[in-house]
PDB file of C-alpha atoms in Angstrom:
ATOM      1  CA  GLU A   1      -0.478  20.166 -27.171  1.00 48.00           C
ATOM      2  CA  ASP A   2      -2.137  23.504 -26.505  1.00 51.00           C
ATOM      3  CA  GLY A   3      -3.241  22.509 -23.012  1.00 50.00           C
ATOM      4  CA  SER A   4      -6.894  22.154 -23.922  1.00 52.00           C
ATOM      5  CA  CYS A   5      -8.668  18.849 -23.529  1.00 49.00           C
ATOM      6  CA  ASP A   6     -10.754  17.111 -26.152  1.00 51.00           C
ATOM      7  CA  LYS A   7     -14.187  16.100 -24.886  1.00 50.00           C
ATOM      8  CA  GLY A   8     -14.367  12.398 -24.158  1.00 52.00           C
ATOM      9  CA  SER A   9     -10.597  11.874 -24.283  1.00 51.00           C
ATOM     10  CA  SER A  10      -8.166  11.056 -21.505  1.00 53.00           C
ATOM     11  CA  GLU A  11      -5.895  13.945 -22.504  1.00 55.00           C
ATOM     12  CA  TRP A  12      -6.962  15.801 -19.346  1.00 54.00           C
ATOM     13  CA  LEU A  13      -4.783  13.409 -17.366  1.00 53.00           C
ATOM     14  CA  PHE A  14      -1.674  14.684 -19.149  1.00 55.00           C
ATOM     15  CA  ASP A  15      -2.743  18.335 -18.818  1.00 62.00           C
ATOM     16  CA  GLU A  16      -3.596  18.153 -15.116  1.00 61.00           C
ATOM     17  CA  LEU A  17      -0.975  15.654 -13.948  1.00 60.00           C
ATOM     18  CA  THR A  18       2.072  16.382 -16.070  1.00 61.00           C
ATOM     19  CA  PHE A  19       4.160  13.636 -14.467  1.00 54.00           C
ATOM     20  CA  PHE A  20       1.890  11.165 -16.333  1.00 54.00           C
ATOM     21  CA  GLN A  21       3.012  12.509 -19.708  1.00 58.00           C
ATOM     22  CA  PRO A  22       4.614   9.818 -21.873  1.00 56.00           C
ATOM     23  CA  ARG A  23       8.407   9.590 -21.760  1.00 58.00           C
ATOM     24  CA  THR A  24      10.653   8.115 -24.404  1.00 57.00           C
ATOM     25  CA  GLY A  25      14.268   7.051 -24.726  1.00 55.00           C
ATOM     26  CA  ASP A  26      16.559   7.582 -21.760  1.00 58.00           C
ATOM     27  CA  GLU A  27      14.190   9.936 -19.932  1.00 54.00           C
ATOM     28  CA  ARG A  28      13.366   9.023 -16.351  1.00 47.00           C
ATOM     29  CA  SER A  29      11.140   6.097 -15.518  1.00 49.00           C
ATOM     30  CA  PHE A  30       7.362   6.572 -15.443  1.00 47.00           C
ATOM     31  CA  TYR A  31       6.993   5.214 -11.921  1.00 46.00           C
ATOM     32  CA  LEU A  32      10.218   6.185 -10.226  1.00 45.00           C
ATOM     33  CA  VAL A  33      12.070   9.465 -10.104  1.00 49.00           C
ATOM     34  CA  GLU A  34      15.314   7.664  -9.228  1.00 52.00           C
ATOM     35  CA  PRO A  35      14.797   3.973 -10.108  1.00 51.00           C
ATOM     36  CA  ASN A  36      18.086   2.856  -8.562  1.00 56.00           C
ATOM     37  CA  GLU A  37      17.127   4.370  -5.207  1.00 58.00           C
ATOM     38  CA  GLN A  38      13.373   3.589  -5.212  1.00 57.00           C
ATOM     39  CA  LYS A  39      12.457   7.215  -4.615  1.00 62.00           C
ATOM     40  CA  GLY A  40       9.566   9.137  -6.067  1.00 74.00           C
ATOM     41  CA  ILE A  41       5.883   8.614  -6.626  1.00 85.00           C
ATOM     42  CA  HIS A  42       4.494   5.140  -7.296  1.00 86.00           C
ATOM     43  CA  CYS A  43       1.087   4.875  -8.972  1.00 90.00           C
ATOM     44  CA  ARG A  44      -1.063   1.767  -9.041  1.00 89.00           C
ATOM     45  CA  PHE A  45      -4.299   0.824 -10.726  1.00 90.00           C
ATOM     46  CA  GLY A  46      -6.555  -1.787  -9.147  1.00 91.00           C
ATOM     47  CA  MET A  47      -9.413  -3.791 -10.549  1.00 94.00           C
ATOM     48  CA  LYS A  48     -12.416  -4.628  -8.363  1.00 96.00           C
ATOM     49  CA  GLY A  49     -11.633  -7.531  -6.047  1.00 96.00           C
ATOM     50  CA  VAL A  50      -7.830  -7.288  -6.236  1.00 95.00           C
ATOM     51  CA  ILE A  51      -6.261  -7.887  -2.816  1.00 95.00           C
ATOM     52  CA  ALA A  52      -2.862  -6.952  -1.420  1.00 95.00           C
ATOM     53  CA  GLU A  53      -2.298  -9.480   1.366  1.00 96.00           C
ATOM     54  CA  ASN A  54      -1.605  -8.236   4.876  1.00 97.00           C
ATOM     55  CA  HIS A  55       1.988  -7.117   5.382  1.00 97.00           C
ATOM     56  CA  PHE A  56       4.146  -4.396   6.891  1.00 95.00           C
ATOM     57  CA  ASP A  57       6.674  -2.116   5.200  1.00 92.00           C
ATOM     58  CA  LEU A  58       9.925  -0.792   6.610  1.00 89.00           C
ATOM     59  CA  SER A  59       9.196   2.759   5.482  1.00 88.00           C
ATOM     60  CA  ARG A  60       6.732   5.585   6.049  1.00 89.00           C
ATOM     61  CA  ASN A  61       4.069   5.784   3.365  1.00 92.00           C
ATOM     62  CA  ALA A  62       1.755   8.585   2.203  1.00 94.00           C
ATOM     63  CA  ILE A  63      -1.113   7.365   0.021  1.00 96.00           C
ATOM     64  CA  VAL A  64      -3.564   9.395  -2.071  1.00 97.00           C
ATOM     65  CA  LEU A  65      -6.554   7.793  -3.767  1.00 97.00           C
ATOM     66  CA  LEU A  66      -7.278   9.493  -7.077  1.00 97.00           C
ATOM     67  CA  GLY A  67     -10.289   7.461  -8.174  1.00 97.00           C
ATOM     68  CA  GLY A  68     -12.470   4.563  -7.062  1.00 97.00           C
ATOM     69  CA  GLN A  69     -12.492   3.041  -3.583  1.00 98.00           C
ATOM     70  CA  ARG A  70     -10.027   0.933  -1.598  1.00 97.00           C
ATOM     71  CA  ARG A  71     -10.610  -0.713   1.751  1.00 98.00           C
ATOM     72  CA  TYR A  72      -7.626  -0.756   4.095  1.00 98.00           C
ATOM     73  CA  ILE A  73      -7.533  -2.912   7.199  1.00 98.00           C
ATOM     74  CA  LEU A  74      -4.775  -1.544   9.418  1.00 98.00           C
ATOM     75  CA  GLY A  75      -3.019  -3.122  12.365  1.00 97.00           C
ATOM     76  CA  HIS A  76      -0.687  -1.552  14.900  1.00 97.00           C
ATOM     77  CA  PRO A  77       2.757  -3.202  15.079  1.00 97.00           C
ATOM     78  CA  ASN A  78       1.905  -4.426  18.602  1.00 97.00           C
ATOM     79  CA  GLN A  79      -0.447  -6.899  16.870  1.00 97.00           C
ATOM     80  CA  CYS A  80       2.464  -8.624  15.136  1.00 97.00           C
ATOM     81  CA  ASN A  81       2.174 -11.897  17.046  1.00 96.00           C
ATOM     82  CA  ASN A  82      -1.512 -12.151  16.101  1.00 97.00           C
ATOM     83  CA  MET A  83      -0.809 -11.639  12.385  1.00 97.00           C
ATOM     84  CA  ASN A  84       0.853 -15.056  11.916  1.00 97.00           C
ATOM     85  CA  LEU A  85       3.582 -13.786   9.613  1.00 96.00           C
ATOM     86  CA  LEU A  86       5.523 -15.967   7.253  1.00 95.00           C
ATOM     87  CA  PRO A  87       9.059 -16.314   8.645  1.00 93.00           C
ATOM     88  CA  ARG A  88      12.150 -14.326   7.761  1.00 91.00           C
ATOM     89  CA  GLY A  89      13.783 -15.975   4.734  1.00 90.00           C
ATOM     90  CA  HIS A  90      10.441 -16.978   3.200  1.00 91.00           C
ATOM     91  CA  PRO A  91       9.838 -15.369  -0.246  1.00 91.00           C
ATOM     92  CA  SER A  92       6.774 -13.616   1.220  1.00 93.00           C
ATOM     93  CA  ALA A  93       8.308 -12.705   4.586  1.00 93.00           C
ATOM     94  CA  ARG A  94       6.580  -9.741   6.253  1.00 94.00           C
ATOM     95  CA  HIS A  95       3.217 -11.069   4.930  1.00 96.00           C
ATOM     96  CA  SER A  96       0.548 -12.885   6.910  1.00 97.00           C
ATOM     97  CA  ALA A  97       0.146 -16.631   6.363  1.00 97.00           C
ATOM     98  CA  VAL A  98      -3.580 -16.180   7.051  1.00 97.00           C
ATOM     99  CA  ASP A  99      -6.027 -15.949   4.145  1.00 96.00           C
ATOM    100  CA  TRP A 100      -7.897 -12.883   5.398  1.00 95.00           C
ATOM    101  CA  SER A 101     -10.749 -13.606   2.985  1.00 92.00           C
ATOM    102  CA  ASP A 102     -11.387 -16.948   4.704  1.00 95.00           C
ATOM    103  CA  PRO A 103      -9.286 -17.271   7.884  1.00 96.00           C
ATOM    104  CA  ASP A 104      -8.589 -20.760   9.208  1.00 97.00           C
ATOM    105  CA  LEU A 105      -8.835 -20.153  12.955  1.00 97.00           C
ATOM    106  CA  ASP A 106      -7.964 -23.760  13.748  1.00 97.00           C
ATOM    107  CA  SER A 107      -4.565 -23.306  12.090  1.00 97.00           C
ATOM    108  CA  PHE A 108      -4.124 -19.689  13.223  1.00 97.00           C
ATOM    109  CA  PRO A 109      -5.986 -19.298  16.549  1.00 97.00           C
ATOM    110  CA  THR A 110      -4.215 -16.056  17.551  1.00 97.00           C
ATOM    111  CA  PHE A 111      -5.553 -14.316  14.436  1.00 97.00           C
ATOM    112  CA  GLU A 112      -8.955 -14.020  16.114  1.00 96.00           C
ATOM    113  CA  LYS A 113      -7.320 -11.830  18.803  1.00 97.00           C
ATOM    114  CA  ALA A 114      -5.936  -9.288  16.310  1.00 97.00           C
ATOM    115  CA  HIS A 115      -7.159  -5.720  16.778  1.00 97.00           C
ATOM    116  CA  VAL A 116      -7.456  -3.762  13.542  1.00 97.00           C
ATOM    117  CA  ASN A 117      -9.006  -0.598  12.128  1.00 97.00           C
ATOM    118  CA  GLU A 118     -10.833  -0.280   8.838  1.00 97.00           C
ATOM    119  CA  VAL A 119     -10.691   2.672   6.468  1.00 97.00           C
ATOM    120  CA  VAL A 120     -12.455   2.943   3.123  1.00 98.00           C
ATOM    121  CA  MET A 121     -10.591   5.498   1.053  1.00 98.00           C
ATOM    122  CA  GLN A 122     -12.564   7.649  -1.374  1.00 98.00           C
ATOM    123  CA  PRO A 123     -11.206   9.791  -4.234  1.00 97.00           C
ATOM    124  CA  GLY A 124      -9.181  12.672  -2.816  1.00 96.00           C
ATOM    125  CA  ASP A 125      -8.461  10.975   0.521  1.00 97.00           C
ATOM    126  CA  VAL A 126      -4.895  10.961   1.791  1.00 96.00           C
ATOM    127  CA  MET A 127      -3.626   8.516   4.404  1.00 97.00           C
ATOM    128  CA  TYR A 128      -0.322   8.448   6.265  1.00 95.00           C
ATOM    129  CA  LEU A 129       0.829   4.910   7.057  1.00 94.00           C
ATOM    130  CA  PRO A 130       3.648   4.841   9.633  1.00 92.00           C
ATOM    131  CA  THR A 131       6.636   2.520   9.435  1.00 92.00           C
ATOM    132  CA  ASN A 132       5.891  -1.105  10.393  1.00 95.00           C
ATOM    133  CA  TRP A 133       2.087  -0.772  10.416  1.00 96.00           C
ATOM    134  CA  PHE A 134       0.190  -3.737   8.973  1.00 98.00           C
ATOM    135  CA  HIS A 135      -2.116  -3.209   6.025  1.00 98.00           C
ATOM    136  CA  TYR A 136      -4.438  -5.428   4.002  1.00 98.00           C
ATOM    137  CA  ILE A 137      -5.942  -3.768   0.934  1.00 97.00           C
ATOM    138  CA  ILE A 138      -9.034  -4.650  -1.090  1.00 97.00           C
ATOM    139  CA  SER A 139      -9.979  -2.825  -4.290  1.00 97.00           C
ATOM    140  CA  LEU A 140     -13.717  -2.238  -3.991  1.00 98.00           C
ATOM    141  CA  GLU A 141     -13.997  -1.032  -7.586  1.00 97.00           C
ATOM    142  CA  LEU A 142     -11.717   0.099 -10.388  1.00 96.00           C
ATOM    143  CA  ASN A 143      -9.360   2.553  -8.662  1.00 97.00           C
ATOM    144  CA  PHE A 144      -6.025   4.263  -8.857  1.00 95.00           C
ATOM    145  CA  GLN A 145      -3.716   5.556  -6.180  1.00 95.00           C
ATOM    146  CA  CYS A 146      -0.334   7.162  -5.912  1.00 95.00           C
ATOM    147  CA  ASN A 147       1.953   6.853  -2.935  1.00 93.00           C
ATOM    148  CA  THR A 148       5.397   7.889  -1.875  1.00 89.00           C
ATOM    149  CA  ARG A 149       7.691   6.427   0.736  1.00 84.00           C
ATOM    150  CA  SER A 150       9.962   8.615   2.799  1.00 81.00           C
ATOM    151  CA  GLY A 151      12.353   6.201   4.411  1.00 77.00           C
ATOM    152  CA  GLY A 152      12.080   4.178   7.563  1.00 79.00           C
ATOM    153  CA  GLU A 153      12.398   4.898  11.209  1.00 80.00           C
ATOM    154  CA  LYS A 154      12.997   2.820  14.319  1.00 85.00           C
ATOM    155  CA  LEU A 155       9.494   3.418  15.621  1.00 85.00           C
ATOM    156  CA  TYR A 156       7.891   0.110  16.670  1.00 92.00           C
ATOM    157  CA  ARG A 157      11.092  -1.857  15.932  1.00 92.00           C
ATOM    158  CA  LYS A 158      10.817  -3.693  19.256  1.00 94.00           C
ATOM    159  CA  GLU A 159       7.398  -5.104  18.349  1.00 94.00           C
ATOM    160  CA  ILE A 160       8.612  -6.181  14.913  1.00 94.00           C
ATOM    161  CA  ASN A 161      11.879  -7.636  16.305  1.00 94.00           C
ATOM    162  CA  ASP A 162       9.962  -9.574  18.970  1.00 93.00           C
ATOM    163  CA  CYS A 163       7.940 -11.066  16.112  1.00 92.00           C
ATOM    164  CA  GLY A 164      11.057 -12.447  14.406  1.00 92.00           C
ATOM    165  CA  PHE A 165      12.032  -9.589  12.149  1.00 91.00           C
TER     166      PHE A 165
END
């Protein structure tokens, strides 16, 4: 209450990052500034070994890692045909059908041709992820990140459209 932190408590989180302070009643949502418009800052916690399967998003994304480590494998939209995406209309459309932890190259031979970059984010790192870029995420240890999306753009739409989206 007075802005000082008790030793050994997690109160510092509320003092330093006021948007994490508990909200009650009709106050705005914890995760979203405007829930109906999906705007604001989204925060996620990840346990070691948790994977977000390869996919692309239709918006720009700025990501900050606040603790722990996350491995990102990134692919340019021109790699779309090598990503073996699930088709439009599928519940997981925009996601790769390939199990990146154990790829079946007999079923998905073009996957071997995919060119990607790897980034291991450390606490304090910030990464800009452009619209339509592919990303596969592995939590290397307990971690937490916050990100914000700033709308989409038509950049790389041709590559994504040629891939069936």
